[in-house]
Structures are given as C-alpha cells and as structure tokens.
Amino acid sequence: MRTVRWPAALALSVAAVVALSGCGWRGLNSVPLPGTAGGGPGSYTIQAQLPDVRTIEPNSRVQVDDVTVGTVTRIERQGWHALLTMRIDGGVELPANATATVGQSGLLGSLHVELAPPIDVSARGRLTGGSVIPMSSAGTYPSTEQILAAVSLLLNGGGLGQIQEITESLSTALAGREEELRSLIQQLDTFTGYVDDQSDDIIATTESVNNLVGQFADQQPVLDNAIKTIPDALRVVADERQNLVDALDQLGKFSALVADAANQTEDNLIRELNDIGPVLESLANAGPALTRALGLFATYPFPTDTIGKWARGDYANLTAVIDLTLSRLDASFLTGTRWEGDLTELELQWGRTIGQMPSPYTVGNPLVAPYHWDQGR
C-alpha cells in the first residue's frame, strides 16, 4: 500500500504545481523556488527597465556589492526593452536613483542583476516598494562572447601579428646607437625632472592663462565691437597716409629749426641764467623778512605779533607819537614832488634846528612864535 501511495502523492503534487502555474508554465524557473533571497519579512518589490536581459531567467540573483539581496520574479517585454520585477530583502537600502546592470559572476558563471548607487550624480531619495529604475539608469556588462570576439579581432585583424616586424625594425634602427639612446634617455630623465620641479610654476601659468581667457570671454562684446571697428580705423589711416607722412616731414623740419635756435641762443640763455642767479639769491636771503612782511597784510597797520596786545576784548590799547613838524610833514608827503624841502626850509627860518625839539631859538610853540628873518642862522 505504501509503494502505491508514494507515486500517487508525487503525481498529485506535480499536478497541483501545474494547475497553480496554469498557462504560465515555462519550466521549473517559472515557479518560485524555496530558500531564495527577497522572501523574508519586510521585503519589497521593485522593477527595472533593461535594454537587454540576455539569457537571464526568473529566480536569478539580485546582488549589491557582490552580495545576494533579492531574486528576479518576472521578466516582461515592454515596448523595445525588457521589464524585470525583483523581490528585495527588507534590510537593503538603496537611493531612488540607483542603477541596474546585468552582469556575470565569472567567465562561465551565471547571470545576475547588479544594483548600485549612481556614480556620476549624487544619491537622492530611497528605493521603496513599487519603484521603477528607468532605462537611463540601466545597462549591461560585456558578456563572455563579446570579450572573446574582441580578443579574436585583436589577434586576427589587429597589430599583434606585426609585433615581430616592429621589434626587428627597432633593433635594426638602434643597432650601434646604444650610447646615443642611453644619452637620450638620460636627457629625457633630466628634462622630466626639470619639468616636475617647475610643475607649480606651470600650474600657476596655466591658471593665469585661464583667468586671462576668462577675462577675454567676459569682454567678448567689447572684443567683437573692436574687431568690427578696427578695419574701418585701418581704412581711415590708409586714406590719411600721405597727410601723416607730410605731418611727420614737417615735424622733422620743425625739430631741426628748434635745435638750430637752441644752438644760437645757448650763450645768451646761459648769460641770462647767470644774471638771474644773484636776483634769486637776494630773494632767498630776504625770505625771512618777506614772510614776516606778508604776515602784516591781514592786520595792517598793526603787526601780527602785537595784535594781541592792542585788541583786548571790547577795547584796544594804542600808544602813538604824532609828529606834525614841518620837516616830518615834508619828508612824509612832499618827498619827490616840486615842493620837496619847502616846509623844511620854512621850519629852519622859524628857528627850529633839525634833530632838536623844541628849537633853542624859540621858547614856545614855533607855529605861534614871532617870526624873525634871521632865525635858524
């Protein structure tokens, strides 16, 4: 009875699997296999658009940094590309702009889907259930067939077959020139060392040139305007070429005349400079007195040094000596006129001796004293 029941149970299990899969039965890979990644608590489902899935099948591995974190559950055709549905473990955290790539674990290994953070841009967001990795973030690694085809092309149609001929040509060209080649290598080493020592200067020069180019780029409208204006300016200069030549010729003649005039007046100029020397020296010697005299202009007729003693608040101090003698009036007002000396002579006739006051010949006021013709004799 046991031998009859075991085949029957196996047949019933297979029939149940077939019935559950229905028309989607495409082999054992079309049925979820127990023990695969992505089926634990907290797992979530994502999708990825891929240009080519090659021979990848459902139940293929999904890896992050060579660690299996999920399983491919379904493969569909969406337009001209494939749409993969994957089940990912709950503890896996990836950015929303993660990439999906079909890779191979070895030269003859199985295919898998590689999920990774983006390289060219910064990561953003988080990959969650229902997320779709677009075609722009998908790709494939080179397959074994592509690598073998590239190697075959290199060996058959590449330059490897000519390596021997190249080596023989180099040997023939360098035969007998070992010293020159050694010297060239040493010079190249020295030159490379110099260039390495000047690397900071080279970098600084390159940055300066870059800054200069940036300034030129900022002034591009001005440069464009200048480039458009320069041809017109050159055309004007070309039209005025004869006038410019004539002007330069006349300037040369004028320079010759100026040089001749300077040569002819050289002696006179030297004499005049020599004559003006004593005048300037006298002016320099009179400098202190001149500066003191200039200080009197603002407070005339009172000197600046004594202005503080004369004006004290709301009153002023004044000490004056008023000389109304005829000789003083004559010296003050009539000097240089036709009447110069008349008042002095009259004063002498009245008996006043110059330099003495009062006159020894008069007792009282000389203006009211009796007049004598012999006074002052």
Tab-separated table of C-alpha atoms in Angstrom:
chain	number	residue	atom	x	y	z
A	1	MET	CA	0.000	0.000	0.000
A	2	ARG	CA	2.916	2.358	0.784
A	3	THR	CA	4.563	1.687	-2.594
A	4	VAL	CA	1.319	2.521	-4.333
A	5	ARG	CA	0.616	5.696	-2.314
A	6	TRP	CA	4.100	7.346	-2.832
A	7	PRO	CA	3.854	7.566	-6.650
A	8	ALA	CA	0.307	8.751	-6.329
A	9	ALA	CA	1.288	11.529	-3.929
A	10	LEU	CA	4.117	12.621	-6.225
A	11	ALA	CA	1.743	12.668	-9.175
A	12	LEU	CA	-0.759	14.739	-7.243
A	13	SER	CA	1.980	17.277	-6.224
A	14	VAL	CA	3.124	17.699	-9.803
A	15	ALA	CA	-0.467	18.082	-10.951
A	16	ALA	CA	-1.042	20.729	-8.270
A	17	VAL	CA	2.048	22.705	-9.325
A	18	VAL	CA	0.964	22.543	-12.967
A	19	ALA	CA	-2.553	23.599	-12.029
A	20	LEU	CA	-1.243	26.536	-9.980
A	21	SER	CA	1.082	27.724	-12.729
A	22	GLY	CA	-1.649	27.353	-15.384
A	23	CYS	CA	-0.671	28.561	-18.807
A	24	GLY	CA	2.481	30.351	-17.386
A	25	TRP	CA	4.431	27.145	-17.006
A	26	ARG	CA	7.812	27.606	-18.747
A	27	GLY	CA	9.890	25.165	-16.863
A	28	LEU	CA	10.953	24.908	-13.271
A	29	ASN	CA	12.337	28.537	-13.212
A	30	SER	CA	8.832	29.890	-13.757
A	31	VAL	CA	7.877	28.564	-10.304
A	32	PRO	CA	9.112	30.428	-7.168
A	33	LEU	CA	11.806	28.304	-5.560
A	34	PRO	CA	12.038	27.967	-1.789
A	35	GLY	CA	15.076	29.421	0.015
A	36	THR	CA	15.717	32.261	-2.456
A	37	ALA	CA	16.554	35.807	-1.266
A	38	GLY	CA	13.901	38.500	-1.141
A	39	GLY	CA	11.216	36.465	0.569
A	40	GLY	CA	11.836	37.410	4.204
A	41	PRO	CA	9.866	39.840	6.380
A	42	GLY	CA	9.911	43.454	5.220
A	43	SER	CA	10.857	42.559	1.650
A	44	TYR	CA	9.582	44.779	-1.163
A	45	THR	CA	9.149	44.583	-4.929
A	46	ILE	CA	10.775	46.912	-7.469
A	47	GLN	CA	11.055	46.977	-11.253
A	48	ALA	CA	13.845	47.878	-13.650
A	49	GLN	CA	13.853	48.668	-17.374
A	50	LEU	CA	16.780	46.988	-19.162
A	51	PRO	CA	17.804	47.214	-22.819
A	52	ASP	CA	18.827	43.535	-22.917
A	53	VAL	CA	18.483	40.732	-20.358
A	54	ARG	CA	20.401	38.193	-22.484
A	55	THR	CA	19.739	34.730	-21.065
A	56	ILE	CA	18.706	35.828	-17.595
A	57	GLU	CA	15.783	33.848	-16.165
A	58	PRO	CA	13.328	34.199	-13.261
A	59	ASN	CA	14.810	33.165	-9.913
A	60	SER	CA	18.138	34.772	-10.987
A	61	ARG	CA	20.012	36.544	-8.249
A	62	VAL	CA	19.922	40.250	-7.491
A	63	GLN	CA	23.189	41.488	-5.913
A	64	VAL	CA	24.502	44.631	-4.241
A	65	ASP	CA	28.324	44.764	-3.906
A	66	ASP	CA	28.530	41.035	-4.822
A	67	VAL	CA	26.057	40.151	-2.026
A	68	THR	CA	22.778	38.479	-2.977
A	69	VAL	CA	19.892	40.620	-1.708
A	70	GLY	CA	16.974	39.527	-3.881
A	71	THR	CA	15.540	37.456	-6.711
A	72	VAL	CA	14.143	38.140	-10.168
A	73	THR	CA	10.471	37.116	-10.056
A	74	ARG	CA	9.236	38.095	-13.510
A	75	ILE	CA	10.533	39.174	-16.955
A	76	GLU	CA	8.269	41.028	-19.388
A	77	ARG	CA	8.638	42.826	-22.691
A	78	GLN	CA	7.776	46.488	-22.536
A	79	GLY	CA	7.987	48.092	-25.956
A	80	TRP	CA	11.516	47.505	-27.246
A	81	HIS	CA	13.081	46.744	-23.897
A	82	ALA	CA	12.653	44.311	-21.012
A	83	LEU	CA	10.911	44.979	-17.699
A	84	LEU	CA	12.244	42.964	-14.728
A	85	THR	CA	10.312	42.543	-11.488
A	86	MET	CA	12.534	41.859	-8.474
A	87	ARG	CA	11.901	40.983	-4.856
A	88	ILE	CA	14.411	42.674	-2.462
A	89	ASP	CA	15.189	41.910	1.206
A	90	GLY	CA	13.753	44.393	3.681
A	91	GLY	CA	17.103	45.458	5.174
A	92	VAL	CA	18.529	46.671	1.835
A	93	GLU	CA	18.630	50.454	1.443
A	94	LEU	CA	19.377	51.972	-1.949
A	95	PRO	CA	18.907	55.542	-3.300
A	96	ALA	CA	15.931	56.248	-5.539
A	97	ASN	CA	18.278	56.920	-8.497
A	98	ALA	CA	20.111	53.601	-8.159
A	99	THR	CA	21.391	51.829	-11.292
A	100	ALA	CA	20.573	48.297	-12.522
A	101	THR	CA	23.085	46.351	-14.625
A	102	VAL	CA	23.065	42.786	-15.986
A	103	GLY	CA	26.386	41.180	-15.054
A	104	GLN	CA	28.080	37.810	-14.960
A	105	SER	CA	29.698	36.279	-11.866
A	106	GLY	CA	32.579	34.786	-13.865
A	107	LEU	CA	33.819	33.895	-17.325
A	108	LEU	CA	31.434	30.946	-17.449
A	109	GLY	CA	29.302	31.939	-14.437
A	110	SER	CA	25.608	32.681	-14.226
A	111	LEU	CA	23.953	35.988	-14.977
A	112	HIS	CA	22.591	38.252	-12.249
A	113	VAL	CA	21.241	41.780	-11.792
A	114	GLU	CA	23.622	44.234	-10.080
A	115	LEU	CA	22.055	47.152	-8.138
A	116	ALA	CA	24.337	50.043	-7.119
A	117	PRO	CA	24.220	53.736	-6.139
A	118	PRO	CA	24.844	56.194	-9.010
A	119	ILE	CA	28.422	57.216	-9.802
A	120	ASP	CA	28.137	60.379	-11.909
A	121	VAL	CA	25.500	62.111	-9.769
A	122	SER	CA	24.817	62.345	-6.049
A	123	ALA	CA	22.425	59.878	-4.458
A	124	ARG	CA	18.963	61.123	-3.587
A	125	GLY	CA	15.835	59.595	-2.074
A	126	ARG	CA	15.330	55.939	-1.229
A	127	LEU	CA	14.283	52.933	-3.280
A	128	THR	CA	10.948	51.616	-1.955
A	129	GLY	CA	8.281	49.138	-2.972
A	130	GLY	CA	6.805	49.918	-6.408
A	131	SER	CA	9.825	51.975	-7.551
A	132	VAL	CA	10.913	51.648	-11.184
A	133	ILE	CA	14.541	52.068	-12.273
A	134	PRO	CA	14.330	53.806	-15.690
A	135	MET	CA	16.203	52.883	-18.849
A	136	SER	CA	18.601	55.843	-18.357
A	137	SER	CA	19.942	54.156	-15.191
A	138	ALA	CA	20.257	50.655	-16.688
A	139	GLY	CA	22.994	48.886	-18.636
A	140	THR	CA	24.887	45.638	-19.170
A	141	TYR	CA	28.439	44.454	-18.610
A	142	PRO	CA	30.338	42.921	-21.569
A	143	SER	CA	29.468	39.271	-21.986
A	144	THR	CA	31.896	36.402	-22.459
A	145	GLU	CA	31.002	36.219	-26.142
A	146	GLN	CA	31.746	39.941	-26.631
A	147	ILE	CA	35.102	39.626	-24.845
A	148	LEU	CA	36.100	36.595	-26.938
A	149	ALA	CA	35.007	38.359	-30.121
A	150	ALA	CA	37.128	41.418	-29.222
A	151	VAL	CA	40.151	39.237	-28.438
A	152	SER	CA	39.686	37.387	-31.716
A	153	LEU	CA	39.544	40.664	-33.629
A	154	LEU	CA	42.705	41.869	-31.876
A	155	LEU	CA	44.635	38.676	-32.600
A	156	ASN	CA	43.465	38.210	-36.170
A	157	GLY	CA	42.897	41.708	-37.533
A	158	GLY	CA	44.862	43.811	-35.033
A	159	GLY	CA	48.530	44.731	-34.803
A	160	LEU	CA	49.763	41.797	-32.723
A	161	GLY	CA	50.853	39.972	-35.860
A	162	GLN	CA	53.217	42.807	-36.708
A	163	ILE	CA	54.932	42.908	-33.281
A	164	GLN	CA	57.848	40.817	-34.533
A	165	GLU	CA	58.355	43.039	-37.568
A	166	ILE	CA	58.163	46.149	-35.377
A	167	THR	CA	60.697	44.665	-32.940
A	168	GLU	CA	63.097	43.751	-35.760
A	169	SER	CA	62.798	47.244	-37.265
A	170	LEU	CA	63.543	48.863	-33.917
A	171	SER	CA	66.540	46.565	-33.373
A	172	THR	CA	67.925	47.428	-36.836
A	173	ALA	CA	67.368	51.166	-36.300
A	174	LEU	CA	69.015	51.207	-32.851
A	175	ALA	CA	71.913	48.862	-33.657
A	176	GLY	CA	75.229	50.641	-32.924
A	177	ARG	CA	73.432	53.614	-31.331
A	178	GLU	CA	73.177	52.316	-27.777
A	179	GLU	CA	75.195	55.211	-26.339
A	180	GLU	CA	73.063	57.795	-28.143
A	181	LEU	CA	69.912	56.049	-26.924
A	182	ARG	CA	71.266	55.917	-23.363
A	183	SER	CA	72.179	59.627	-23.536
A	184	LEU	CA	68.747	60.425	-24.914
A	185	ILE	CA	67.103	58.529	-22.074
A	186	GLN	CA	69.266	60.368	-19.522
A	187	GLN	CA	68.432	63.721	-21.087
A	188	LEU	CA	64.753	62.816	-21.072
A	189	ASP	CA	65.064	61.874	-17.405
A	190	THR	CA	66.771	65.205	-16.620
A	191	PHE	CA	64.182	67.104	-18.641
A	192	THR	CA	61.366	65.261	-16.875
A	193	GLY	CA	62.932	66.171	-13.518
A	194	TYR	CA	63.111	69.844	-14.503
A	195	VAL	CA	59.521	69.769	-15.660
A	196	ASP	CA	58.497	68.127	-12.384
A	197	ASP	CA	60.353	70.814	-10.396
A	198	GLN	CA	58.557	73.503	-12.390
A	199	SER	CA	55.160	71.855	-12.090
A	200	ASP	CA	53.906	74.504	-9.627
A	201	ASP	CA	55.002	77.302	-11.964
A	202	ILE	CA	53.423	75.519	-14.924
A	203	ILE	CA	50.161	75.115	-12.997
A	204	ALA	CA	50.257	78.783	-11.920
A	205	THR	CA	50.916	79.851	-15.517
A	206	THR	CA	48.063	77.692	-16.754
A	207	GLU	CA	45.730	79.204	-14.150
A	208	SER	CA	46.857	82.714	-15.132
A	209	VAL	CA	46.210	81.935	-18.787
A	210	ASN	CA	42.833	80.516	-17.803
A	211	ASN	CA	41.999	83.710	-15.882
A	212	LEU	CA	43.125	85.816	-18.849
A	213	VAL	CA	40.969	83.775	-21.199
A	214	GLY	CA	38.077	84.189	-18.758
A	215	GLN	CA	38.555	87.971	-18.806
A	216	PHE	CA	38.612	87.908	-22.594
A	217	ALA	CA	35.421	85.854	-22.536
A	218	ASP	CA	33.780	88.388	-20.213
A	219	GLN	CA	34.798	91.181	-22.598
A	220	GLN	CA	33.606	89.325	-25.708
A	221	PRO	CA	31.103	92.043	-26.750
A	222	VAL	CA	33.858	94.666	-26.496
A	223	LEU	CA	36.252	92.483	-28.492
A	224	ASP	CA	33.606	91.845	-31.136
A	225	ASN	CA	32.964	95.567	-31.432
A	226	ALA	CA	36.710	96.235	-31.629
A	227	ILE	CA	37.169	93.625	-34.345
A	228	LYS	CA	34.364	95.242	-36.322
A	229	THR	CA	35.769	98.763	-35.774
A	230	ILE	CA	39.478	98.082	-36.424
A	231	PRO	CA	39.096	97.522	-40.210
A	232	ASP	CA	37.334	100.892	-40.571
A	233	ALA	CA	40.043	102.577	-38.481
A	234	LEU	CA	42.783	100.992	-40.595
A	235	ARG	CA	40.987	102.148	-43.731
A	236	VAL	CA	40.913	105.718	-42.399
A	237	VAL	CA	44.623	105.529	-41.559
A	238	ALA	CA	45.367	104.211	-45.042
A	239	ASP	CA	43.383	107.073	-46.612
A	240	GLU	CA	45.290	109.618	-44.492
A	241	ARG	CA	48.669	108.033	-45.138
A	242	GLN	CA	50.004	110.921	-47.257
A	243	ASN	CA	48.852	113.502	-44.698
A	244	LEU	CA	50.580	111.568	-41.931
A	245	VAL	CA	53.782	111.399	-43.973
A	246	ASP	CA	53.642	115.157	-44.634
A	247	ALA	CA	52.992	115.858	-40.957
A	248	LEU	CA	55.976	113.758	-39.915
A	249	ASP	CA	58.127	115.548	-42.514
A	250	GLN	CA	57.091	118.971	-41.224
A	251	LEU	CA	57.680	117.794	-37.651
A	252	GLY	CA	61.212	116.818	-38.630
A	253	LYS	CA	61.827	120.260	-40.140
A	254	PHE	CA	60.390	121.943	-37.042
A	255	SER	CA	62.672	119.864	-34.823
A	256	ALA	CA	65.662	120.967	-36.921
A	257	LEU	CA	64.645	124.634	-36.540
A	258	VAL	CA	64.195	124.250	-32.789
A	259	ALA	CA	67.623	122.642	-32.485
A	260	ASP	CA	69.239	125.430	-34.557
A	261	ALA	CA	67.512	128.137	-32.488
A	262	ALA	CA	68.612	126.464	-29.270
A	263	ASN	CA	72.202	126.324	-30.518
A	264	GLN	CA	72.170	130.028	-31.486
A	265	THR	CA	70.625	131.237	-28.218
A	266	GLU	CA	72.647	128.957	-25.982
A	267	ASP	CA	75.205	131.637	-24.986
A	268	ASN	CA	72.532	134.277	-24.308
A	269	LEU	CA	70.456	131.822	-22.287
A	270	ILE	CA	73.479	130.929	-20.172
A	271	ARG	CA	74.251	134.608	-19.516
A	272	GLU	CA	70.629	135.327	-18.547
A	273	LEU	CA	70.617	132.388	-16.172
A	274	ASN	CA	73.862	133.611	-14.649
A	275	ASP	CA	72.398	137.137	-14.265
A	276	ILE	CA	69.200	135.901	-12.674
A	277	GLY	CA	71.195	133.885	-10.151
A	278	PRO	CA	72.055	136.871	-7.852
A	279	VAL	CA	68.429	138.065	-8.014
A	280	LEU	CA	67.165	134.695	-6.878
A	281	GLU	CA	69.874	134.599	-4.216
A	282	SER	CA	68.819	138.030	-2.880
A	283	LEU	CA	65.198	136.927	-2.894
A	284	ALA	CA	66.144	133.831	-0.939
A	285	ASN	CA	68.136	135.908	1.558
A	286	ALA	CA	65.138	138.214	2.024
A	287	GLY	CA	62.879	135.249	2.618
A	288	PRO	CA	62.532	135.595	6.408
A	289	ALA	CA	61.789	139.336	6.206
A	290	LEU	CA	59.416	138.761	3.289
A	291	THR	CA	57.415	136.164	5.172
A	292	ARG	CA	57.161	138.460	8.207
A	293	ALA	CA	56.024	141.328	5.985
A	294	LEU	CA	53.358	139.120	4.412
A	295	GLY	CA	52.012	138.489	7.879
A	296	LEU	CA	51.299	142.219	8.243
A	297	PHE	CA	48.827	142.352	5.316
A	298	ALA	CA	45.902	140.808	7.183
A	299	THR	CA	46.264	143.119	10.236
A	300	TYR	CA	47.627	146.317	8.657
A	301	PRO	CA	48.628	148.747	10.144
A	302	PHE	CA	49.204	146.642	13.263
A	303	PRO	CA	51.829	143.833	13.215
A	304	THR	CA	50.595	140.302	13.794
A	305	ASP	CA	52.957	139.852	16.735
A	306	THR	CA	51.402	142.759	18.668
A	307	ILE	CA	47.765	142.432	17.597
A	308	GLY	CA	47.036	140.516	20.770
A	309	LYS	CA	48.383	143.326	22.899
A	310	TRP	CA	46.463	146.044	21.002
A	311	ALA	CA	42.983	144.483	20.948
A	312	ARG	CA	41.868	143.039	24.283
A	313	GLY	CA	38.215	142.164	24.215
A	314	ASP	CA	35.963	145.191	23.733
A	315	TYR	CA	38.739	147.821	23.908
A	316	ALA	CA	42.083	148.480	22.234
A	317	ASN	CA	45.392	149.835	23.519
A	318	LEU	CA	47.150	152.444	21.424
A	319	THR	CA	50.352	154.341	22.004
A	320	ALA	CA	51.008	156.880	19.264
A	321	VAL	CA	53.615	159.507	18.643
A	322	ILE	CA	52.243	162.103	16.230
A	323	ASP	CA	54.928	164.299	14.662
A	324	LEU	CA	53.410	167.377	12.986
A	325	THR	CA	56.612	169.304	12.500
A	326	LEU	CA	57.097	170.846	9.082
A	327	SER	CA	60.196	168.773	8.342
A	328	ARG	CA	58.362	165.497	9.126
A	329	LEU	CA	55.361	166.514	7.002
A	330	ASP	CA	57.776	167.494	4.241
A	331	ALA	CA	59.550	164.102	4.391
A	332	SER	CA	56.287	162.174	4.555
A	333	PHE	CA	54.139	163.834	1.925
A	334	LEU	CA	56.278	166.098	-0.296
A	335	THR	CA	59.301	163.915	-0.963
A	336	GLY	CA	59.670	163.536	-4.717
A	337	THR	CA	57.381	166.466	-5.546
A	338	ARG	CA	58.179	170.003	-6.717
A	339	TRP	CA	57.570	171.245	-3.164
A	340	GLU	CA	60.133	168.941	-1.594
A	341	GLY	CA	62.187	170.848	1.053
A	342	ASP	CA	59.964	173.956	1.202
A	343	LEU	CA	58.422	173.120	4.543
A	344	THR	CA	61.792	172.163	5.975
A	345	GLU	CA	63.292	175.496	4.865
A	346	LEU	CA	60.360	177.346	6.405
A	347	GLU	CA	60.847	175.499	9.665
A	348	LEU	CA	64.515	176.411	9.709
A	349	GLN	CA	63.605	180.059	9.173
A	350	TRP	CA	61.373	179.818	12.250
A	351	GLY	CA	64.363	178.811	14.307
A	352	ARG	CA	63.972	175.014	14.694
A	353	THR	CA	67.113	173.045	14.290
A	354	ILE	CA	66.657	169.643	12.629
A	355	GLY	CA	67.018	166.896	15.199
A	356	GLN	CA	66.290	169.129	18.209
A	357	MET	CA	62.895	169.740	19.719
A	358	PRO	CA	61.981	172.379	20.807
A	359	SER	CA	64.154	174.811	18.933
A	360	PRO	CA	66.647	176.667	21.076
A	361	TYR	CA	65.664	179.880	19.288
A	362	THR	CA	62.018	179.765	20.382
A	363	VAL	CA	60.556	179.433	23.809
A	364	GLY	CA	57.003	178.491	22.960
A	365	ASN	CA	55.174	176.919	20.095
A	366	PRO	CA	57.107	177.502	16.863
A	367	LEU	CA	53.837	177.898	14.968
A	368	VAL	CA	52.741	180.926	17.060
A	369	ALA	CA	56.107	182.406	17.947
A	370	PRO	CA	57.051	185.735	16.347
A	371	TYR	CA	58.803	185.426	13.047
A	372	HIS	CA	62.354	186.665	12.596
A	373	TRP	CA	64.170	186.733	9.285
A	374	ASP	CA	67.426	185.717	10.925
A	375	GLN	CA	66.003	182.719	12.694
A	376	GLY	CA	67.989	179.481	12.264
A	377	ARG	CA	71.244	181.260	11.366
